Short mmCIF file of C-alpha atoms and ligand atoms in Angstrom, two decimals:
data_model
loop_
_atom_site.label_atom_id
_atom_site.label_comp_id
_atom_site.label_asym_id
_atom_site.label_seq_id
_atom_site.Cartn_x
_atom_site.Cartn_y
_atom_site.Cartn_z
CA MET A 1 18.01 -5.15 15.17
CA ASN A 2 18.86 -2.75 12.40
CA HIS A 3 17.02 -2.44 9.16
CA GLN A 4 19.73 -4.12 7.12
CA ASN A 5 19.57 -7.28 9.25
CA GLU A 6 15.82 -7.32 9.02
CA ILE A 7 15.94 -7.38 5.23
CA MET A 8 18.60 -10.09 5.24
CA ILE A 9 16.58 -12.30 7.54
CA LYS A 10 13.54 -11.95 5.36
CA GLU A 11 15.52 -12.77 2.25
CA ASP A 12 16.98 -15.83 3.90
CA THR A 13 13.57 -17.28 4.69
CA THR A 14 13.25 -20.45 2.68
CA ASP A 15 10.02 -20.78 0.82
CA GLU A 16 9.37 -24.45 0.35
CA ASN A 17 5.83 -23.72 -0.86
CA GLY A 18 6.88 -21.73 -3.86
CA LEU A 19 5.18 -18.63 -2.46
CA ASN A 20 6.66 -15.19 -2.63
CA THR A 21 8.08 -13.97 0.63
CA MET A 22 7.75 -10.25 0.22
CA SER A 23 10.83 -8.38 1.34
CA ASP A 24 10.90 -4.61 1.50
CA GLN A 25 12.88 -4.65 -1.72
CA GLU A 26 10.22 -6.67 -3.48
CA ASN A 27 7.56 -4.33 -2.15
CA THR A 28 9.51 -1.50 -3.67
CA LYS A 29 9.48 -3.26 -7.03
CA LYS A 30 5.71 -3.60 -6.79
CA GLY A 31 5.32 0.11 -6.30
CA LEU A 32 5.18 0.04 -2.51
CA GLY A 33 8.34 2.05 -2.25
CA GLU A 34 9.65 4.63 0.12
CA LYS A 35 7.46 7.43 -1.21
CA TRP A 36 3.74 8.14 -1.35
CA PRO A 37 2.50 9.13 -4.83
CA GLU A 38 1.60 12.62 -3.60
CA PRO A 39 2.77 14.87 -0.76
CA THR A 40 1.15 13.78 2.50
CA VAL A 41 -1.52 16.03 3.96
CA ARG A 42 -2.37 15.45 7.61
CA VAL A 43 -6.10 15.40 8.19
CA GLN A 44 -5.48 16.90 11.61
CA SER A 45 -3.96 19.97 9.90
CA LEU A 46 -7.01 20.32 7.66
CA ALA A 47 -9.31 20.02 10.67
CA GLU A 48 -7.37 22.65 12.56
CA SER A 49 -7.44 25.16 9.72
CA ASN A 50 -11.15 25.85 10.25
CA LEU A 51 -12.24 25.12 6.71
CA ALA A 52 -15.93 25.60 5.96
CA THR A 53 -15.95 22.46 3.86
CA VAL A 54 -13.66 19.54 3.10
CA PRO A 55 -11.20 19.55 0.16
CA ASP A 56 -12.44 17.68 -2.94
CA ARG A 57 -10.00 14.83 -2.28
CA TYR A 58 -12.15 13.79 0.71
CA ILE A 59 -15.58 14.09 -0.92
CA LYS A 60 -17.17 10.73 -1.67
CA PRO A 61 -19.39 10.27 -4.73
CA PRO A 62 -23.06 10.64 -3.67
CA SER A 63 -23.78 6.89 -3.62
CA GLU A 64 -20.95 6.27 -1.14
CA ARG A 65 -21.75 9.04 1.31
CA PRO A 66 -22.99 8.12 4.76
CA ASP A 67 -26.62 8.53 5.73
CA GLN A 68 -27.12 11.99 7.15
CA THR A 69 -29.51 11.08 9.95
CA ILE A 70 -26.95 8.88 11.62
CA ILE A 71 -24.36 11.61 11.74
CA ILE A 72 -26.64 14.05 13.44
CA ASN A 73 -27.27 11.45 16.13
CA HIS A 74 -23.65 10.88 16.95
CA GLN A 75 -24.37 10.24 20.61
CA PRO A 76 -23.99 6.55 21.46
CA GLN A 77 -27.35 6.27 23.21
CA THR A 78 -29.43 7.39 20.29
CA ALA A 79 -27.59 6.18 17.24
CA ALA A 80 -26.79 2.61 17.75
CA ILE A 81 -27.99 -0.94 17.85
CA ASN A 82 -25.90 -3.31 19.93
CA ILE A 83 -24.03 -6.13 18.30
CA PRO A 84 -23.92 -9.41 20.28
CA VAL A 85 -22.08 -9.28 23.62
CA VAL A 86 -20.14 -12.38 24.64
CA ASP A 87 -19.05 -12.84 28.26
CA LEU A 88 -15.72 -14.64 27.81
CA ASN A 89 -15.32 -15.52 31.46
CA SER A 90 -18.66 -17.22 31.43
CA LEU A 91 -17.90 -18.94 28.12
CA PHE A 92 -14.65 -20.37 29.49
CA SER A 93 -16.53 -21.55 32.60
CA GLY A 94 -18.61 -23.73 30.33
CA ASN A 95 -21.64 -21.56 29.58
CA GLU A 96 -22.94 -23.00 26.30
CA ASP A 97 -25.26 -20.03 25.66
CA GLU A 98 -22.26 -17.71 25.44
CA ARG A 99 -20.48 -20.11 23.11
CA GLU A 100 -23.54 -20.35 20.91
CA ARG A 101 -23.96 -16.57 20.83
CA MET A 102 -20.39 -16.18 19.65
CA SER A 103 -20.74 -18.92 17.08
CA GLU A 104 -23.89 -17.40 15.65
CA ALA A 105 -22.34 -13.92 15.55
CA CYS A 106 -19.38 -15.33 13.59
CA ARG A 107 -21.64 -16.94 11.01
CA GLU A 108 -24.00 -14.03 10.64
CA PHE A 109 -22.03 -10.87 11.22
CA GLY A 110 -18.36 -11.68 11.61
CA PHE A 111 -18.66 -9.21 14.49
CA PHE A 112 -19.26 -9.41 18.24
CA GLN A 113 -18.06 -7.71 21.40
CA VAL A 114 -16.39 -9.38 24.36
CA ILE A 115 -16.66 -8.47 28.03
CA ASN A 116 -14.87 -10.10 31.00
CA HIS A 117 -12.04 -10.74 28.57
CA GLY A 118 -9.23 -10.60 31.14
CA VAL A 119 -7.61 -7.32 30.03
CA ARG A 120 -7.57 -4.80 32.88
CA PRO A 121 -9.80 -1.76 32.24
CA GLU A 122 -7.00 0.48 33.59
CA LEU A 123 -4.64 -0.81 30.92
CA MET A 124 -7.23 -0.25 28.19
CA GLU A 125 -7.79 3.27 29.44
CA ALA A 126 -4.05 3.96 29.72
CA ALA A 127 -3.43 2.79 26.14
CA ARG A 128 -6.26 4.90 24.76
CA GLU A 129 -5.20 7.98 26.73
CA ALA A 130 -1.55 7.57 25.71
CA TRP A 131 -2.61 7.58 22.06
CA ARG A 132 -4.97 10.49 22.59
CA SER A 133 -2.04 12.50 24.00
CA PHE A 134 0.14 11.45 21.09
CA PHE A 135 -2.36 12.54 18.47
CA ASN A 136 -2.95 15.79 20.32
CA LEU A 137 0.70 16.72 19.87
CA PRO A 138 1.38 19.34 17.19
CA VAL A 139 1.64 17.76 13.73
CA GLU A 140 5.39 18.64 13.55
CA ALA A 141 6.13 16.48 16.60
CA LYS A 142 4.60 13.49 14.84
CA GLU A 143 6.25 14.00 11.46
CA VAL A 144 9.46 12.32 12.69
CA TYR A 145 7.48 9.06 12.65
CA SER A 146 6.10 9.64 9.16
CA ASN A 147 5.51 6.31 7.40
CA SER A 148 6.08 5.05 3.88
CA PRO A 149 4.13 2.57 1.71
CA SER A 150 6.84 -0.11 1.96
CA THR A 151 6.04 -1.16 5.55
CA TYR A 152 3.34 1.27 6.70
CA GLU A 153 5.02 1.52 10.09
CA GLY A 154 4.63 4.89 11.75
CA TYR A 155 2.44 7.95 11.33
CA GLY A 156 0.31 7.86 8.18
CA SER A 157 -2.61 9.54 6.48
CA ARG A 158 -3.60 7.25 3.63
CA LEU A 159 -4.06 3.59 2.76
CA GLY A 160 -3.18 2.71 -0.82
CA VAL A 161 -0.79 4.28 -3.31
CA GLU A 162 -3.12 5.12 -6.15
CA LYS A 163 -2.47 8.64 -7.38
CA GLY A 164 -5.53 10.86 -7.23
CA ALA A 165 -7.57 8.45 -5.05
CA ILE A 166 -10.29 9.87 -2.83
CA LEU A 167 -8.94 9.85 0.70
CA ASP A 168 -10.44 9.06 4.09
CA TRP A 169 -10.79 11.52 6.94
CA ASN A 170 -8.23 10.04 9.31
CA ASP A 171 -4.62 9.97 10.38
CA TYR A 172 -3.24 6.77 11.89
CA TYR A 173 -0.25 5.07 13.46
CA PHE A 174 0.81 1.56 12.51
CA LEU A 175 3.24 -0.64 14.46
CA HIS A 176 4.32 -4.28 14.78
CA TYR A 177 4.32 -6.52 17.86
CA LEU A 178 4.98 -9.94 16.33
CA PRO A 179 7.06 -11.49 14.93
CA LEU A 180 9.63 -10.12 17.38
CA VAL A 181 12.04 -9.47 14.50
CA LEU A 182 9.63 -6.75 13.31
CA LYS A 183 9.01 -5.24 16.74
CA ASP A 184 11.11 -2.11 16.74
CA LEU A 185 10.57 0.25 19.68
CA ASN A 186 12.39 3.00 17.81
CA LYS A 187 9.48 3.11 15.42
CA TRP A 188 7.03 3.55 18.29
CA PRO A 189 6.27 7.03 19.62
CA SER A 190 8.29 8.16 22.65
CA ILE A 191 5.84 10.86 23.78
CA PRO A 192 3.94 10.73 26.12
CA SER A 193 6.74 9.33 28.28
CA ASN A 194 4.88 6.19 29.36
CA ILE A 195 3.57 5.26 25.90
CA ARG A 196 6.09 2.52 25.01
CA GLU A 197 5.71 0.79 28.35
CA VAL A 198 1.92 0.92 28.17
CA LEU A 199 1.87 -0.30 24.58
CA ASP A 200 4.21 -3.14 25.35
CA GLU A 201 1.94 -4.47 28.08
CA TYR A 202 -1.15 -3.82 25.98
CA GLY A 203 0.35 -5.87 23.13
CA GLU A 204 1.20 -8.78 25.40
CA GLU A 205 -2.30 -8.87 26.81
CA LEU A 206 -3.92 -8.62 23.40
CA VAL A 207 -1.83 -11.42 21.96
CA LYS A 208 -3.09 -13.59 24.84
CA LEU A 209 -6.66 -12.54 24.16
CA GLY A 210 -6.18 -13.25 20.44
CA GLU A 211 -4.99 -16.76 21.32
CA ARG A 212 -7.95 -17.43 23.59
CA LEU A 213 -10.42 -16.21 20.98
CA THR A 214 -8.72 -18.30 18.30
CA ARG A 215 -9.16 -21.40 20.49
CA VAL A 216 -12.90 -20.74 20.82
CA LEU A 217 -13.29 -20.08 17.09
CA SER A 218 -11.45 -23.30 16.37
CA SER A 219 -13.60 -25.49 18.59
CA ASN A 220 -16.77 -23.73 17.44
CA LEU A 221 -15.81 -24.79 13.92
CA GLY A 222 -15.59 -28.38 15.16
CA LEU A 223 -11.79 -28.40 15.07
CA LYS A 224 -9.25 -29.13 17.79
CA GLU A 225 -8.75 -26.05 19.99
CA GLU A 226 -5.20 -25.50 18.78
CA GLN A 227 -5.83 -26.08 15.12
CA LEU A 228 -6.64 -22.60 13.97
CA LYS A 229 -3.60 -21.22 15.75
CA GLU A 230 -1.49 -23.91 14.13
CA ALA A 231 -2.85 -22.86 10.75
CA PHE A 232 -1.79 -19.31 11.68
CA GLY A 233 1.78 -20.57 12.05
CA GLY A 234 1.75 -21.75 15.68
CA GLU A 235 4.21 -19.74 17.73
CA ASP A 236 5.02 -17.60 14.69
CA VAL A 237 1.72 -15.70 14.47
CA GLY A 238 1.83 -12.02 13.58
CA ALA A 239 0.42 -9.11 15.56
CA CYS A 240 0.26 -5.43 14.74
CA MET A 241 -1.78 -2.38 15.60
CA ARG A 242 -3.33 0.49 13.72
CA VAL A 243 -4.40 3.41 15.87
CA ASN A 244 -6.95 5.59 14.14
CA TYR A 245 -7.41 9.29 14.77
CA TYR A 246 -10.53 10.82 13.24
CA PRO A 247 -10.45 14.62 13.57
CA LYS A 248 -13.64 16.64 13.62
CA CYS A 249 -14.96 17.05 10.11
CA PRO A 250 -16.73 20.22 8.92
CA ARG A 251 -18.90 18.29 6.40
CA PRO A 252 -19.32 14.77 7.83
CA GLU A 253 -22.13 13.98 5.40
CA LEU A 254 -19.70 14.18 2.44
CA ALA A 255 -16.77 12.14 3.74
CA LEU A 256 -15.90 8.90 5.54
CA GLY A 257 -13.45 8.34 8.39
CA LEU A 258 -12.58 4.96 6.90
CA SER A 259 -14.08 3.62 3.66
CA PRO A 260 -15.89 0.25 3.59
CA HIS A 261 -13.45 -2.65 3.93
CA SER A 262 -12.95 -6.02 5.51
CA ASP A 263 -9.76 -6.49 7.50
CA PRO A 264 -7.32 -8.57 5.45
CA GLY A 265 -5.87 -10.56 8.38
CA GLY A 266 -7.05 -12.96 11.07
CA LEU A 267 -8.87 -11.40 14.00
CA THR A 268 -9.23 -7.73 14.82
CA ILE A 269 -9.66 -6.72 18.46
CA LEU A 270 -10.81 -3.12 18.49
CA LEU A 271 -10.77 -0.78 21.44
CA PRO A 272 -13.29 1.85 20.34
CA ASP A 273 -13.50 5.41 21.60
CA ASP A 274 -15.48 5.35 24.83
CA LYS A 275 -17.23 8.65 24.09
CA VAL A 276 -17.78 8.88 20.36
CA VAL A 277 -19.41 6.32 18.06
CA GLY A 278 -18.40 6.01 14.43
CA LEU A 279 -17.86 2.35 13.54
CA GLN A 280 -20.56 0.88 11.32
CA VAL A 281 -20.99 -2.74 10.29
CA ARG A 282 -22.70 -3.75 7.08
CA TYR A 283 -25.70 -5.95 7.59
CA GLY A 284 -27.38 -6.70 4.26
CA ASP A 285 -28.15 -3.33 2.73
CA THR A 286 -27.87 -1.34 5.93
CA TRP A 287 -25.06 -0.01 8.06
CA ILE A 288 -25.42 -0.64 11.79
CA THR A 289 -23.68 1.84 14.07
CA VAL A 290 -21.87 -0.05 16.81
CA ASN A 291 -22.66 0.98 20.35
CA SER A 292 -20.04 -0.67 22.50
CA HIS A 293 -20.53 -2.03 25.96
CA PRO A 294 -18.33 -0.27 28.60
CA HIS A 295 -14.87 -1.93 28.83
CA ALA A 296 -15.68 -4.20 25.89
CA PHE A 297 -13.48 -5.02 22.94
CA ILE A 298 -15.13 -5.28 19.56
CA VAL A 299 -13.94 -8.36 17.70
CA ASN A 300 -14.26 -8.86 13.99
CA LEU A 301 -13.14 -11.65 11.72
CA GLY A 302 -10.77 -10.87 8.88
CA ASP A 303 -10.44 -12.36 5.41
CA GLN A 304 -7.91 -15.03 6.50
CA ILE A 305 -10.54 -16.55 8.80
CA GLN A 306 -13.06 -16.52 5.98
CA ILE A 307 -10.52 -18.34 3.79
CA LEU A 308 -9.41 -20.88 6.44
CA SER A 309 -13.03 -21.65 7.39
CA ASN A 310 -13.95 -22.03 3.71
CA SER A 311 -16.48 -19.25 4.18
CA ILE A 312 -18.34 -20.87 7.12
CA TYR A 313 -17.27 -17.74 8.97
CA LYS A 314 -17.44 -14.44 7.16
CA SER A 315 -15.15 -11.48 7.42
CA SER A 316 -17.22 -8.42 8.11
CA GLU A 317 -17.47 -5.32 6.00
CA HIS A 318 -17.28 -2.16 8.06
CA ARG A 319 -16.59 1.56 7.77
CA VAL A 320 -16.25 4.61 9.99
CA ILE A 321 -18.30 7.79 9.91
CA VAL A 322 -17.07 11.11 11.29
CA ASN A 323 -18.81 14.06 12.90
CA SER A 324 -18.31 17.79 13.33
CA GLN A 325 -18.41 17.85 17.13
CA LYS A 326 -15.85 15.44 18.48
CA GLU A 327 -12.64 13.77 17.41
CA ARG A 328 -12.45 10.00 17.82
CA VAL A 329 -9.59 7.62 18.67
CA SER A 330 -9.68 3.84 18.22
CA LEU A 331 -7.05 1.10 18.62
CA ALA A 332 -7.33 -1.76 16.15
CA PHE A 333 -5.16 -4.73 17.14
CA PHE A 334 -4.65 -7.34 14.41
CA TYR A 335 -3.92 -10.98 15.28
CA ASN A 336 -2.67 -12.46 12.01
CA PRO A 337 -1.26 -15.59 10.43
CA LYS A 338 2.48 -15.85 9.91
CA SER A 339 2.94 -13.76 6.84
CA ASP A 340 4.74 -16.13 4.46
CA ILE A 341 2.93 -19.46 4.81
CA PRO A 342 0.13 -20.61 2.49
CA ILE A 343 -3.34 -19.93 3.83
CA GLN A 344 -6.15 -22.02 2.36
CA PRO A 345 -9.37 -23.70 3.52
CA LEU A 346 -8.70 -26.23 6.29
CA GLN A 347 -9.02 -29.80 5.10
CA GLN A 348 -11.58 -30.74 7.77
CA LEU A 349 -13.91 -28.01 6.51
CA VAL A 350 -13.75 -29.15 2.90
CA THR A 351 -16.01 -31.90 1.58
CA SER A 352 -17.11 -33.06 -1.85
CA THR A 353 -20.21 -30.89 -1.54
CA ASN A 354 -18.18 -28.05 -0.01
CA PRO A 355 -15.09 -27.86 -2.22
CA PRO A 356 -12.32 -25.42 -1.30
CA LEU A 357 -13.39 -21.93 -2.30
CA TYR A 358 -9.98 -20.30 -2.19
CA PRO A 359 -6.56 -21.17 -3.62
CA PRO A 360 -3.56 -20.93 -1.26
CA MET A 361 -1.97 -17.53 -0.83
CA SER A 362 0.32 -16.09 1.82
CA PHE A 363 -0.89 -13.20 3.94
CA ASP A 364 2.03 -11.10 2.68
CA GLU A 365 0.79 -11.47 -0.86
CA TYR A 366 -2.84 -11.04 0.12
CA ARG A 367 -2.41 -7.78 1.98
CA LEU A 368 -0.69 -6.20 -0.99
CA PHE A 369 -4.15 -5.70 -2.48
CA ILE A 370 -5.27 -3.35 0.26
CA ARG A 371 -1.82 -1.82 0.62
CA THR A 372 -1.73 -0.81 -3.02
CA GLN A 373 -5.38 -0.08 -3.76
CA GLY A 374 -6.75 0.99 -0.39
CA PRO A 375 -10.08 -0.02 1.15
CA ARG A 376 -12.48 -1.58 -1.40
CA GLY A 377 -15.27 -3.28 0.53
CA LYS A 378 -15.00 -7.06 0.37
CA SER A 379 -13.81 -7.11 -3.23
CA TYR A 380 -10.43 -8.70 -2.46
CA VAL A 381 -11.74 -11.78 -0.71
CA GLU A 382 -14.57 -12.07 -3.21
CA SER A 383 -12.25 -11.91 -6.20
CA HIS A 384 -9.96 -14.47 -4.56
CA ILE A 385 -12.61 -17.21 -4.93
CA SER A 386 -11.37 -20.14 -7.07
CA PRO A 387 -13.10 -20.44 -10.42
CA LEU A 388 -15.06 -23.66 -9.82
CA ASP A 389 -14.86 -24.88 -13.42
CA ASN A 390 -11.06 -25.07 -13.43
C1 LIG B 1 -9.58 -0.56 11.11
C2 LIG B 1 -10.99 -0.25 11.50
C3 LIG B 1 -12.52 0.86 13.00
C4 LIG B 1 -12.60 2.02 13.92
O1 LIG B 1 -8.66 0.11 11.63
O2 LIG B 1 -9.41 -1.51 10.31
O3 LIG B 1 -11.88 -0.80 10.92
O4 LIG B 1 -13.59 2.09 14.66
N1 LIG B 1 -11.21 0.64 12.50
O5 LIG B 1 -11.71 2.86 13.92
NI1 LIG B 2 -11.19 -2.52 9.83
#
């Protein structure tokens, strides 16, 4: 499908709820146009130029810098505390302890890891290695996939369009799986030669995993198994992937690989680097470095789940630290609601003592916050709370 058709289809979408369906043209009007506010600098290029320090644009103010002791201990064994591990096979065989562990993790952390999840370890490995090869290509080979703020698809190096913003120490690749009208293989890398085939299968498997997890979340919330998926738009759910590449950083104590944020969408299923830690989850006033179980996926709940569950489940705030020894690659797969339907607290989870905390908003509108302003902790979901006195 060519680009022109894609825009026409989006414009033809009827919006019986009075919500904005954001077309590329409307994004352009809102400032998410075809150009970044400044020339793009690839972090990989900076890392390869053997700088003694990092450029000012990447230096965080002192209060936002990561804790130095954690960076020195970048080895998984020494740095990390495990987040709850849920054995999905066992859960689906009726093990109530597993179900309870997942339920508790969703209420407390918004974060857990899953093992025996049904995705072949060879496929996970193949996807990670394909992306490692891609990011190891010379920067020039990747520039043909250079992205723009209007859709974010392709090779990028910043989130947000604010001129002069402090940037994170990563390059990334963003692509769509669902809806099928947005899946465009021409926007996927073609090198290494097997990458499209591997990514296609990986996407199919992760959509299935996203569905299974959504069913468990739904019944753990006391809803019918299918209800959460229905609220996501049924067969019209969205799915996309952001692959993160964190080059070595000469001054890891001054910068962040990814600033604190919660994911704006539904569920995130992360395949972390198997050799290098970096992901940290906020727990109260501390940041816990995630040490992942071999062959596990790390699952975290996004803002749309917090909204649909009326805050029974919390989206998690997380960030990524970098180090001077090893680069890191992670694959973040996002299982999202259909982008143009209203998302609001589910009726069954609203009572007179628990009134709806959030007004309806489509995911397209919601994600504009992060797409324009970049990562800002949990401020978007927190500012979205309905004023109770109205
Ligand atoms: C993300 C993310 C974590 C990581 O892409 O949203 O939080 O470990 N990634 O790279
Ligand atoms: Ni994230």
